[in-house]
Structures are given as C-alpha cells and as structure tokens.
XYZ file of C-alpha atoms in Angstrom:
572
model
C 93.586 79.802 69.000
C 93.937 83.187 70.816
C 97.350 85.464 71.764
C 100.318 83.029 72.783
C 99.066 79.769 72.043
C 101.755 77.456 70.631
C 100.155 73.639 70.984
C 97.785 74.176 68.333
C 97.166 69.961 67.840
C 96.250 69.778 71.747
C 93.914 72.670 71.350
C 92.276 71.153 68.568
C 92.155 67.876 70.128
C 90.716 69.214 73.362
C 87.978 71.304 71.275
C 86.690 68.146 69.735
C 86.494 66.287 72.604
C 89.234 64.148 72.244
C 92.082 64.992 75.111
C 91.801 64.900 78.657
C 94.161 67.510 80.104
C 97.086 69.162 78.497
C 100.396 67.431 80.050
C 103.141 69.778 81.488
C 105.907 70.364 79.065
C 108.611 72.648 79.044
C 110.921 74.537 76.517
C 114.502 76.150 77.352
C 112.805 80.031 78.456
C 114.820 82.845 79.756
C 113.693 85.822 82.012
C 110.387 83.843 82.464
C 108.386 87.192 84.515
C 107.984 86.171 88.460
C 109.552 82.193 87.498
C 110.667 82.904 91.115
C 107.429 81.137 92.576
C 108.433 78.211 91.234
C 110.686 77.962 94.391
C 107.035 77.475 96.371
C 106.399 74.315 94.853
C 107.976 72.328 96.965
C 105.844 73.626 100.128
C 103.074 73.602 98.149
C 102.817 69.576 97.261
C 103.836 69.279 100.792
C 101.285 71.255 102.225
C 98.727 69.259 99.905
C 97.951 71.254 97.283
C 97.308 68.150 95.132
C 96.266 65.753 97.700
C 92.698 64.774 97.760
C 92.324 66.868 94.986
C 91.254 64.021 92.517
C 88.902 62.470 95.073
C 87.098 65.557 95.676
C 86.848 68.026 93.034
C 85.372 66.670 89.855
C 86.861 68.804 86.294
C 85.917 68.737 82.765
C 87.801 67.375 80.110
C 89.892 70.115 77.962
C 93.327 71.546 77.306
C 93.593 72.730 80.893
C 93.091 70.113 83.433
C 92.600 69.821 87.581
C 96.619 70.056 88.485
C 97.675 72.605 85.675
C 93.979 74.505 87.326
C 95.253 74.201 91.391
C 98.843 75.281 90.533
C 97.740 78.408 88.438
C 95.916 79.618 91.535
C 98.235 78.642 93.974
C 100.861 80.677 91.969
C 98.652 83.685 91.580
C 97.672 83.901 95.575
C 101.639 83.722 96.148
C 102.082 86.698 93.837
C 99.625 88.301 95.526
C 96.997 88.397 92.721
C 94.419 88.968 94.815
C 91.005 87.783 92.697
C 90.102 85.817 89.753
C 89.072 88.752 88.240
C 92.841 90.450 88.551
C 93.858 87.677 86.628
C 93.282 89.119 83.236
C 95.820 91.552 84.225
C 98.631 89.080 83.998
C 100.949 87.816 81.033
C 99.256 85.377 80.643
C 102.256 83.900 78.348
C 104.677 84.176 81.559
C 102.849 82.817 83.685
C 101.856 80.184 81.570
C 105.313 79.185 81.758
C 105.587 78.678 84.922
C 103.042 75.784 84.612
C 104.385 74.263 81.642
C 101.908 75.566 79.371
C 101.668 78.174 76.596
C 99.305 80.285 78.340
C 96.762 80.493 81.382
C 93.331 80.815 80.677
C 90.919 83.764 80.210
C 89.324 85.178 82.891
C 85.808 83.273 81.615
C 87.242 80.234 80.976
C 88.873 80.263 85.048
C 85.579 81.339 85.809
C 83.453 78.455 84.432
C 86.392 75.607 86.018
C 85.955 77.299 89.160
C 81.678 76.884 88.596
C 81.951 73.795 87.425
C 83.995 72.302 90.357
C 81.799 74.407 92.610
C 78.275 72.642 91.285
C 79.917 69.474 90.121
C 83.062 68.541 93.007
C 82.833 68.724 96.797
C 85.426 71.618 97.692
C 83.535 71.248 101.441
C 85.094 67.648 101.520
C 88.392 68.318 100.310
C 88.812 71.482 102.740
C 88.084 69.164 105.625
C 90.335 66.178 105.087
C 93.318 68.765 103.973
C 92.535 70.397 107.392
C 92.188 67.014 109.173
C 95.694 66.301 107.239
C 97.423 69.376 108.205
C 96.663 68.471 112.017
C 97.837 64.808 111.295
C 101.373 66.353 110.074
C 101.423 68.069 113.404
C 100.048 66.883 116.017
C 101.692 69.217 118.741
C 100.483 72.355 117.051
C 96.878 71.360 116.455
C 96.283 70.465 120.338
C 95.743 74.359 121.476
C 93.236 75.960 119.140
C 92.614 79.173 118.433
C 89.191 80.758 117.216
C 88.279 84.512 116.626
C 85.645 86.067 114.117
C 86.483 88.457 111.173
C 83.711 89.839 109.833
C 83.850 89.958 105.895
C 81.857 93.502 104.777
C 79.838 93.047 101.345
C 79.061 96.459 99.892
C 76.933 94.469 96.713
C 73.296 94.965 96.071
C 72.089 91.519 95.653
C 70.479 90.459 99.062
C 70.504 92.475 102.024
C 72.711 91.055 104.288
C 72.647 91.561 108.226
C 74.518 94.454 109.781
C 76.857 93.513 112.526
C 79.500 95.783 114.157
C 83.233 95.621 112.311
C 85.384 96.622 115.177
C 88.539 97.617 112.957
C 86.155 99.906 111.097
C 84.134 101.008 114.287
C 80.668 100.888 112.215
C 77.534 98.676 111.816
C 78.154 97.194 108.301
C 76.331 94.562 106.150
C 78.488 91.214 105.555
C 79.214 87.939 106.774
C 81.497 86.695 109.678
C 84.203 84.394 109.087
C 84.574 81.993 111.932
C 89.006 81.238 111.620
C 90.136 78.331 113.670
C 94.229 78.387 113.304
C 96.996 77.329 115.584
C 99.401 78.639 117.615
C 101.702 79.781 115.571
C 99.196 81.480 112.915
C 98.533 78.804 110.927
C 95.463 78.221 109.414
C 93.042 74.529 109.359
C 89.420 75.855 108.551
C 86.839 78.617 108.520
C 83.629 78.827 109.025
C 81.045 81.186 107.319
C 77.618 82.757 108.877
C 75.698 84.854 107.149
C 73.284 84.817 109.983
C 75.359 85.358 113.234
C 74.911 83.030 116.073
C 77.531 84.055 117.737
C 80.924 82.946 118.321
C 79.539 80.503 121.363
C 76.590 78.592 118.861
C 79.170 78.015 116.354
C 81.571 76.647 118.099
C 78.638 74.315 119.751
C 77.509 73.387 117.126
C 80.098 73.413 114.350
C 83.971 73.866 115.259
C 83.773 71.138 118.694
C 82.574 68.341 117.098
C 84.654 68.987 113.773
C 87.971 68.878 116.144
C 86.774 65.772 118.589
C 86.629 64.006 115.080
C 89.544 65.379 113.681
C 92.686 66.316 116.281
C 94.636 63.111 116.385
C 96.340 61.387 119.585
C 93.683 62.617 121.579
C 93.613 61.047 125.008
C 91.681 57.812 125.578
C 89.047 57.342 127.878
C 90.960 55.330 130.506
C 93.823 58.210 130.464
C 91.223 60.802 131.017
C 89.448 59.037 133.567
C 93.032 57.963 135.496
C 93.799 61.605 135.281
C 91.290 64.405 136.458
C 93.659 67.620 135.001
C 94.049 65.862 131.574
C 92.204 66.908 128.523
C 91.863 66.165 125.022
C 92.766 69.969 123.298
C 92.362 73.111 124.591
C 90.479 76.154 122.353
C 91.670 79.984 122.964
C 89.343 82.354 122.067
C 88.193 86.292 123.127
C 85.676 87.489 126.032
C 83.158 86.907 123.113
C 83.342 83.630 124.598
C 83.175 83.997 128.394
C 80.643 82.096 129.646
C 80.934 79.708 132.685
C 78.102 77.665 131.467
C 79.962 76.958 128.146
C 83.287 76.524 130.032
C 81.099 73.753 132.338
C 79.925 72.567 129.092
C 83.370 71.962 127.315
C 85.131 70.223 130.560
C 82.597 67.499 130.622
C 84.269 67.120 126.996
C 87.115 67.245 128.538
C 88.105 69.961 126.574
C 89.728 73.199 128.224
C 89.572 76.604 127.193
C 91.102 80.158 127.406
C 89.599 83.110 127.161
C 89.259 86.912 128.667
C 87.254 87.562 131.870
C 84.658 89.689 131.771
C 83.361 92.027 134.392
C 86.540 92.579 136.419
C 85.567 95.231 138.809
C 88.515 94.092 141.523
C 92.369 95.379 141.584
C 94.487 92.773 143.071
C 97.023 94.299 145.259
C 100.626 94.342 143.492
C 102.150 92.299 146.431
C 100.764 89.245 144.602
C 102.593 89.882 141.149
C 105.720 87.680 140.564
C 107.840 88.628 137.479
C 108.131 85.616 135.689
C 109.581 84.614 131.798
C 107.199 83.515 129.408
C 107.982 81.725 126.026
C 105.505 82.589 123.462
C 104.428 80.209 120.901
C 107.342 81.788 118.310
C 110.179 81.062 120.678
C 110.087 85.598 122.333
C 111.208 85.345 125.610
C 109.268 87.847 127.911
C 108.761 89.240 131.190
C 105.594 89.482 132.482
C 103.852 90.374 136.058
C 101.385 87.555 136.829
C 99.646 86.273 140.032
C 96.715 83.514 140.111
C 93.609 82.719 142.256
C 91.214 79.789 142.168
C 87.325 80.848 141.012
C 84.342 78.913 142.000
C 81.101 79.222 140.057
C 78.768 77.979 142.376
C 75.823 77.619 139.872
C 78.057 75.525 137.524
C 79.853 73.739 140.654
C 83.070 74.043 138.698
C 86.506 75.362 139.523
C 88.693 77.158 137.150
C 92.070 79.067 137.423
C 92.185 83.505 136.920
C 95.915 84.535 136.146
C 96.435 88.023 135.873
C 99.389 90.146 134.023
C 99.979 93.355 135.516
C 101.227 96.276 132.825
C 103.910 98.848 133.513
C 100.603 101.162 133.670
C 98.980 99.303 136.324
C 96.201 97.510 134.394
C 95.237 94.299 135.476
C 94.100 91.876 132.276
C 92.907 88.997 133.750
C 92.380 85.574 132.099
C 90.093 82.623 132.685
C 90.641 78.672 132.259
C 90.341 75.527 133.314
C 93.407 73.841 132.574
C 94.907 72.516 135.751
C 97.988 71.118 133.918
C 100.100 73.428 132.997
C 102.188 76.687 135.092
C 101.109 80.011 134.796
C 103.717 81.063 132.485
C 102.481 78.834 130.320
C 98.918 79.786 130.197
C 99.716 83.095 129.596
C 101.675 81.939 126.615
C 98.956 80.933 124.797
C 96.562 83.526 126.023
C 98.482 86.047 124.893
C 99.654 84.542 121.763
C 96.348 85.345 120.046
C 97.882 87.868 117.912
C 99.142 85.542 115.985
C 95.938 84.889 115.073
C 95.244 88.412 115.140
C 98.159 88.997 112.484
C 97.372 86.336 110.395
C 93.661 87.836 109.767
C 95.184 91.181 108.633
C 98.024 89.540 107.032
C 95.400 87.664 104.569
C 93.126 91.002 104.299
C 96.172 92.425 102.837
C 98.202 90.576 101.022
C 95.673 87.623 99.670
C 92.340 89.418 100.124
C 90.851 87.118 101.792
C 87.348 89.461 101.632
C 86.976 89.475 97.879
C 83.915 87.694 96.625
C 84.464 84.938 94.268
C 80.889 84.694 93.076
C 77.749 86.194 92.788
C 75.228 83.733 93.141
C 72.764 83.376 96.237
C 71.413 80.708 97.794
C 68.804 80.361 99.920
C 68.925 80.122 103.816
C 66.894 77.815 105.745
C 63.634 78.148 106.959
C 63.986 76.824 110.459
C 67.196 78.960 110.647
C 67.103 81.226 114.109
C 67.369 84.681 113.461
C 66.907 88.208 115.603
C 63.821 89.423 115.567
C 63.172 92.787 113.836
C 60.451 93.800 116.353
C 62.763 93.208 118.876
C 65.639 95.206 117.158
C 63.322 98.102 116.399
C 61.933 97.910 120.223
C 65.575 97.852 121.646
C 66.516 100.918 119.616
C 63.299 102.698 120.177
C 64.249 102.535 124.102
C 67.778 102.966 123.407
C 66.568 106.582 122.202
C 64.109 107.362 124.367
C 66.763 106.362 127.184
C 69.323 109.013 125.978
C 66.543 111.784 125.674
C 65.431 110.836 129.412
C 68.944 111.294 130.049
C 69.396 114.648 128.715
C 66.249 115.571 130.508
C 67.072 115.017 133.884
C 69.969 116.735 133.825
C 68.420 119.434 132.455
C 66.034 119.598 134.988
C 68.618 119.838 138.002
C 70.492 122.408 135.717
C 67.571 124.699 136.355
C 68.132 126.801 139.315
C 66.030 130.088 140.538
C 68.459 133.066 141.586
C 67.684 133.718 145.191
C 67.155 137.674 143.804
C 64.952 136.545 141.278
C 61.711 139.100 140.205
C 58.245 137.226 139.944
C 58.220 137.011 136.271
C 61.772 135.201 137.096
C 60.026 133.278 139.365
C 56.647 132.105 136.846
C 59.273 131.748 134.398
C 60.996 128.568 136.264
C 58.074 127.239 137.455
C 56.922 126.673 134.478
C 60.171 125.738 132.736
C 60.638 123.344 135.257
C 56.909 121.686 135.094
C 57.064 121.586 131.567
C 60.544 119.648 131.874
C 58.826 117.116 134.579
C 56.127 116.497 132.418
C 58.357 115.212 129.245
C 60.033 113.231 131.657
C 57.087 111.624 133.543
C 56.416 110.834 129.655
C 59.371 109.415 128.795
C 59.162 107.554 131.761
C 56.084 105.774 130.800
C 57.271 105.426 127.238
C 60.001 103.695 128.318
C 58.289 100.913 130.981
C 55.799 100.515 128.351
C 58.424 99.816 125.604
C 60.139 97.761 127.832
C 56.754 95.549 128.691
C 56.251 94.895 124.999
C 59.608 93.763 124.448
C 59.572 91.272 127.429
C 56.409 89.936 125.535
C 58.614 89.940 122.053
C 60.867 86.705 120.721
C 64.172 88.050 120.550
C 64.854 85.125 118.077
C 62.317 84.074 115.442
C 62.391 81.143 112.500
C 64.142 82.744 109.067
C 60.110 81.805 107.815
C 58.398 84.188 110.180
C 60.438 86.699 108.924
C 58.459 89.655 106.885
C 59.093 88.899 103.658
C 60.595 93.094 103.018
C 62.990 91.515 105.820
C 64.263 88.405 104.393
C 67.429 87.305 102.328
C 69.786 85.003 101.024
C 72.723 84.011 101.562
C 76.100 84.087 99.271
C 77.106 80.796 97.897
C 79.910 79.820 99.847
C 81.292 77.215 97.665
C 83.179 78.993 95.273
C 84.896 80.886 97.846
C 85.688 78.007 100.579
C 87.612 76.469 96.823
C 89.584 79.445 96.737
C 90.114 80.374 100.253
C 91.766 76.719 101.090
C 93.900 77.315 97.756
C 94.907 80.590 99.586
C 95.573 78.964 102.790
C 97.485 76.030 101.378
C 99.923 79.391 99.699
C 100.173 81.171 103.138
C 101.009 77.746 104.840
C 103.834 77.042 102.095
C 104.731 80.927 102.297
C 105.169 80.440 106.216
C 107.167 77.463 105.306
C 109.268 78.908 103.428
C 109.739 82.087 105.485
C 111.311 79.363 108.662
C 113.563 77.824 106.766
C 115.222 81.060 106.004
C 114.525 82.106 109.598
C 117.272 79.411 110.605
C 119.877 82.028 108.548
C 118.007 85.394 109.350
C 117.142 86.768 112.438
C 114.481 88.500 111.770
C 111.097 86.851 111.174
C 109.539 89.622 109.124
C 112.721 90.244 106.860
C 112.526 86.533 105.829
C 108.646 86.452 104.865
C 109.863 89.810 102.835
C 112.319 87.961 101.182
C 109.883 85.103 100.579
C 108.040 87.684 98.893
C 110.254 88.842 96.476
C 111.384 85.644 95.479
C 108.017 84.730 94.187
C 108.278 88.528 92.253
C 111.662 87.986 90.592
C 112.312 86.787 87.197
C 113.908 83.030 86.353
C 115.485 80.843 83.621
C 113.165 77.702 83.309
C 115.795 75.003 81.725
C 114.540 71.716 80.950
C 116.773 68.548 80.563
C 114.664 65.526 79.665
C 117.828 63.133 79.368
C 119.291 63.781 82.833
C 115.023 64.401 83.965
C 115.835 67.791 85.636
C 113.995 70.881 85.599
C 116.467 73.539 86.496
C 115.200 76.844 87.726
C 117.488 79.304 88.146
C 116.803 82.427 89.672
C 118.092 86.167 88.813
C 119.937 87.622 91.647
C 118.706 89.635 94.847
C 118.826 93.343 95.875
C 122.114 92.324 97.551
C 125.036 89.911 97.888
C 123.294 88.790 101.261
C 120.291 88.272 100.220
C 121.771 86.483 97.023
C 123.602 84.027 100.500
C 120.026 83.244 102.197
C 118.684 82.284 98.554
C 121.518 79.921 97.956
C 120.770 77.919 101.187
C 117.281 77.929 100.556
C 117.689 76.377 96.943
C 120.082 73.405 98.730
C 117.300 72.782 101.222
C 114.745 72.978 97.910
C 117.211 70.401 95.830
C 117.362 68.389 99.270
C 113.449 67.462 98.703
C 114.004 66.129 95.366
C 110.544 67.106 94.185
C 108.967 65.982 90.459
C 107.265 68.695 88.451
C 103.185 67.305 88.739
C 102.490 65.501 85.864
C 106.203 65.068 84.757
C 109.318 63.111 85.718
C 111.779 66.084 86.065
C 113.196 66.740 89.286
C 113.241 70.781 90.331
C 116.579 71.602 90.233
C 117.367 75.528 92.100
C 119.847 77.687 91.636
C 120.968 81.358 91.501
C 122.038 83.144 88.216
C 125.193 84.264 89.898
C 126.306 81.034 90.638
C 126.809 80.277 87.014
C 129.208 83.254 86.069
C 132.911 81.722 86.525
C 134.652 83.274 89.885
C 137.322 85.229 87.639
C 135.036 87.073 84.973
C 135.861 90.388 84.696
C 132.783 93.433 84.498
C-alpha cells in the first residue's frame, strides 16, 4: 500500500473502482509536525477555498478526492512549500494528518489530479467567479483597482519565449508577464498571463475592463451617472506604463477613472504652491506630504483631467495624472501612492509562495492571427541603435582633433588626413543611418504570429495548470492576510503579526478528536514567548467564535494552546 498507509480496505476499495473519495477521519495524534496550519482553516473556507470548487473542477474517483486535494495544497502554500515538486520532501504521514488522512500523495499521483483537473475541469471558470466573489464580500475595496505587470523569467528550453526587460533584474530575459489586478490594500482578485506582450494598455482594453464592468458590484446606474458628471463606476491605478490621454479619454466615456504617473514632466512648479497636507493611506499611516494641483487640458482629446504633485524633502516634483473630479487631493494621492502595496505583495509572493515556479511543462500553441513585433523591425531598430552610438563616438572624435598652432607640416598632413578620414566614416554612417531608417518606415512593426519565420516562432506554456495553483496560492495569502489583522487589533506592528502568522502554521499541534461531543480540538504547542503565547490565545477565541466544521465531517474546530491545559499551580 506504500510507507504510512493505515486504511488498507479504502485503498483497496478505491483501486477496484469501488469508492469515491476517502472521508476525513481522525485519530487522537500528538506532536502532529506543522498541525499549526490547521488554525488557517477557518480563513480558508471563508475565503472560498471550497466554493465553486465542485461546479468547476471535475476529479477522478479514488482514495483521495477534490476537498482532501484543495486543502493539501492550500496547507502546503501556507507552509511555504513552494512547488508540487517540493512536496516529496514532506512527511508525508504528518501532513497527512492534518487532512484527516494517513498520508498525502506522491509527487506523481498530485501530479496526474492536478492534469486531470487541468484537461478535464475549468480552473479558468472557477478563478473568475472566486474573484467575482471576493469583490462581492467587499465591495468598498474592489472599487479602486490596482494593475502592474511582473514579468515571470523562464530559463527552460522548450520554446523560445520573447525577451522583455525585467526591471528588478535590469536585463532583457525570456518569460512571460503576469498582468496582477489587486486592491488597495494588497489583496489579490486575478491575473492575467501574456506570453506575447501587448502591453499593459491592450490588456487592460481588451481583457481586465470588461472583466471588472461585469464583475465589480454596486456599480453606479445609468441615471446616477448621467445626474452626476464627477461620478464614476471604479477607478484603476496603474504606472506611467499606462499614460496615455487617449486611453484616459477612452476609459471616462466608461465612466471609469484612472490614476497613473505623468510622463514627460519637463516643468518645476514653484514651491509657493505646495501646501503640507495629511494623507491616510489605504492601511490606516498617517502622513505628511507637500502637494499642489493644476487643471490639464488635452486639446486633441477635448478632455480635462486633474495633475497633483508631491514635493520631496529633496526637491523632486512626482507628479500624478487623473480624472477623478470627486475626491480631495489628499485623497488621490492616497491611492496613487499606495501602489506599493501592490508592489509588496508581488515580492511578497516571489518569496514566500513562488509565485514564478512552473507547474507544467506542456506547450500549447498560440494563435495565428495573434499580433506580434516584427523581427525585421527589431533587427532594423537595433541595427540603427548601433550605428547611432558609433556616429556618436565619431563626432566627438572629430571635434577632439585639434592642430597645434606650432605644428610642423608632417603635423599638419597628419590631421588633415586624420580628420578627412574621420568625415568620411561619418558622412557614411550618416547615410547608413537615413537609409536604415527609410526601410524601417516601410517595415510593419507588428505582424500576424503566421507571418512569422518559422526559426522565429513558438508556443506558449499551458497556463492552466498554473492559473489552478496560483488561485490556490492566492486564496492562502488572502486567509494569511486575514489572519495577520485579526492579530493586528492586539499587535502594533503589521509585519510582526504576519511573522507570527507564519510560525503558527510551522509549529507542532495535538489533533484530538471527540466524535460524541463532535469537536475537533487542536491544540497548539506554545510560542517563543509568554506574549506571543497572549496574541495566540485571542486568536484561537476569535477561531472558536466562527464555529467552523472540519470539510467533509461534523466536528467543530475547537483551538487552544498547550499551556492552557497545565493546572495554574504545577510545579517545574
């Protein structure tokens, strides 16, 4: 039956075809190995880790079914196992445990479930209406969106994937770009994945708009919109990628407003205009900041939109751009300069849920009528790129040269013809240049993927697999950021209580079943210290508060700490 497998008859039974899915049961276990992440439950139903799930993503009959499946990698994202493949590395027994099983399943046995729900379910589907739920459960959050791109390197060998800068790596890499659409606070509803690169404008055109219009609820209706000219139905925050008063004309006759970066400042207000002002960021930091604000016309787009700029202690001037008309300055600035939450979140996934590990190999193929740069046109640009730089360093070479007024005649033959020799590469150059520059005026700087040369073209990773996984992992750091405010009410600092978080899911538990009173008591071993051992205790009476079942069972979760069970008088 393999190494820690104790329901022999179900194993059997599920071999020959003749049990659905193993049911959850539990046996009196002490110092079950990282039992702590049991505490996440909770937050995880909550967050919907099981909702949908049925609907969605089809599973084949066996020993380990769809629930047991979601909560085994829900519980290995929150202990920061990072792929499928890292899974092998566990006890399996211990974490077994956890689930009400013997043992998880081998690495090719996770594998094939995750295949088979890939090829067989619709993981698309259920990412979408779990994202479309999580903006139903909060309305307020999901009216400001923000959007940024992380660019996912792949260092494989299977298809030759499209460079595109990675700015945290300051190189030209080969991967795919992530488009992340979160909210204010960090949180995350959906991504979007491009192997070919439209850019962050196209996609949000074309794919992230008219997902939102469907989805963000108590939008305003048509007769509220049209009785008031300032109101809008969400507003999106998103870099100077994005600055473009065409697609800020474009959104507002959505009636949708948006935040972004101004390019191309070349002006310095004077400091006379700068009012020190407090701003509330989205987490509830009080700040001072410099601003002052003008009104911008675009006369091509005949619209008007509002420039705030925050003055630094250095004297920089960052300037923002949007048309809301609603809100205060202070405001605006807010959310503008709230997009490191964002910003945090990204790196916060790269490290602790690696977010940029491949789930699967396969390829699939990308579409023929798909736009994509042409390589002509690349190879042109960098040809005159080069030849631009060499020009350059010409030039100044040739005012460098100077004849000494006491210079001898050969001194004299000798510039002379140094110097015509230098004018003649760079009449060349010249004409190099305007003739590279006329054949790539003539040159499609986008082309069909078919036109492609077929030494050019590739495919595409299979995103299924990994959209499964990455909404499991998003639907762990949603319940992990749950968790991590409730203890913020007791602890002051927001870092120290996602630490804590952390290694609460890492510390060893008793799992006690009681079947005649139907309670599932987990109780935890104690903290570093007798404070941290405090903030524990009030998170399991806000756990116990939720009166949550075990999936599959009818046992409440009961929490507790260790230390709460030794009698106030023992003696050590």
């Amino acid at each position: 039956m393999g190494l820690g497998c104790t329901r022999e008859q179900e194993r059997v039974e599920a071999a020959l075809g003749g049990l659905n899915e193993a049911v959850p049961a539990f046996v009196p276990d002490q110092d079950v190995k990282s039992a702590g992440v049991l505490f996440a439950l909770p937050a995880l139903l909550l967050n919907g880790l099981l909702k949908y799930a049925n609907n969605y993503l089809s599973f084949p009959k066996g020993y380990y079914g769809l629930q047991s499946f979601l909560l085994l990698l829900s519980f290995a994202a929150l202990l920061r196992i990072k792929s499928l493949e890292a899974i092998r590395y566990c006890e399996a027994g211990e974490l077994g445990k956890a689930i009400g099983l013997d043992r998880i399943p081998e690495i090719r046995t996770l594998r094939k479930k995750v295949k088979y729900i890939t090829n067989h379910g619709e993981p698309e589907q259920w990412s979408k209406e779990l994202s479309k739920y999580w903006m139903e459960e909060d309305p307020e959050l999901a009216w400001i969106l923000y959007v940024d791109g992380h660019v996912r390197v792949y260092s494989g060998s299977k298809t030759p994937l499209p460079k595109r800068y990675v700015s945290r790596q300051k190189l030209c890499l080969r991967g795919l770009t992530d488009y992340w659409v979160n909210d204010a606070v960090g949180k995350p509803f959906f991504v979007v994945s491009k192997a070919v690169n439209p850019g962050l404008l196209s996609v949000m055109r074309e794919q992230i708009i008219p997902r939102l219009l469907r989805d963000i609820p108590k939008q305003p209706t048509g007769e509220e919109l049209k009785a008031n000219r300032h109101l809008y139905r969400f507003g999106v925050v998103f870099d100077r990628e994005g600055y473009s008063p065409e697609f800020f004309k474009e959104m507002w006759e959505k009636r949708i407003a948006c935040y972004t970066y101004k390019k191309y400042v070349n002006d310095v207000w004077p400091e006379s205009e700068f009012i020190e002002k407090e701003v509330v960021l989205n987490n509830g930091e009080v700040v001072k900041m410099k601003l002052a604000e003008r009104g911008v016309y675009f006369r091509k787009q005949d619209l008007w939109v509002r420039e705030i700029r925050k003055l630094t202690d250095t004297g920089h001037q960052t300037s923002i751009i949007t048309t809301d008309f609603m809100n205060n300055a202070e405001v605006l600035a807010a959310r503008m300069f709230s997009r490191w939450s964002q910003e945090n979140f990204l790196k916060y996934m790269m490290e602790h849920y690696g977010i940029d590990r491949l789930i699967e190999y396969e390829q699939e193929a990308i579409s023929e009528t798909t736009k994509v740069v042409n390589p002509r046109y690349r190879e042109l640009e960098s040809q005159i790129k080069t030849k631009s730089t060499l020009l350059n360093r010409q030039r100044v070479k040739y005012g460098a040269l100077v004849l000494k007024a006491e210079g001898e005649e050969p001194d004299i033959r000798k510039y002379v013809q140094e110097k015509a020799t230098i004018r003649e590469s760079i009449d060349t150059l010249e004409k190099e240049i305007e003739q590279l520059k006329a054949t790539k005026k003539n040159t499609e700087k986008h082309i069909e993927f078919s036109k492609l040369p077929e030494d050019k073209k590739f495919q595409d990773l299979k995103k299924s697999g990994k959209q499964f996984v990455d909404t499991i992992k998003m639907i762990a750091y949603r319940a992990e950021t749950a968790m991590a405010n409730t203890l913020q009410e007791y602890i002051s600092k927001k870092d120290e209580a996602r630490s804590l978080v952390r290694q609460i899911f890492m510390t060893d538990a008793d799992i006690m079943p009681d079947e005649k009173n139907g309670v599932l008591r987990i109780t935890i071993h104690n903290m570093t210290n007798p404070r941290n051992n405090r903030y524990v205790q009030q998170l399991c009476d806000v756990l116990n508060s939720s009166e949550t079942l075990f999936p599959g069972t009818n046992l409440r979760l009961v929490y507790n700490l260790v230390s709460n069970q030794i009698p106030p008088d023992q003696e050590f």
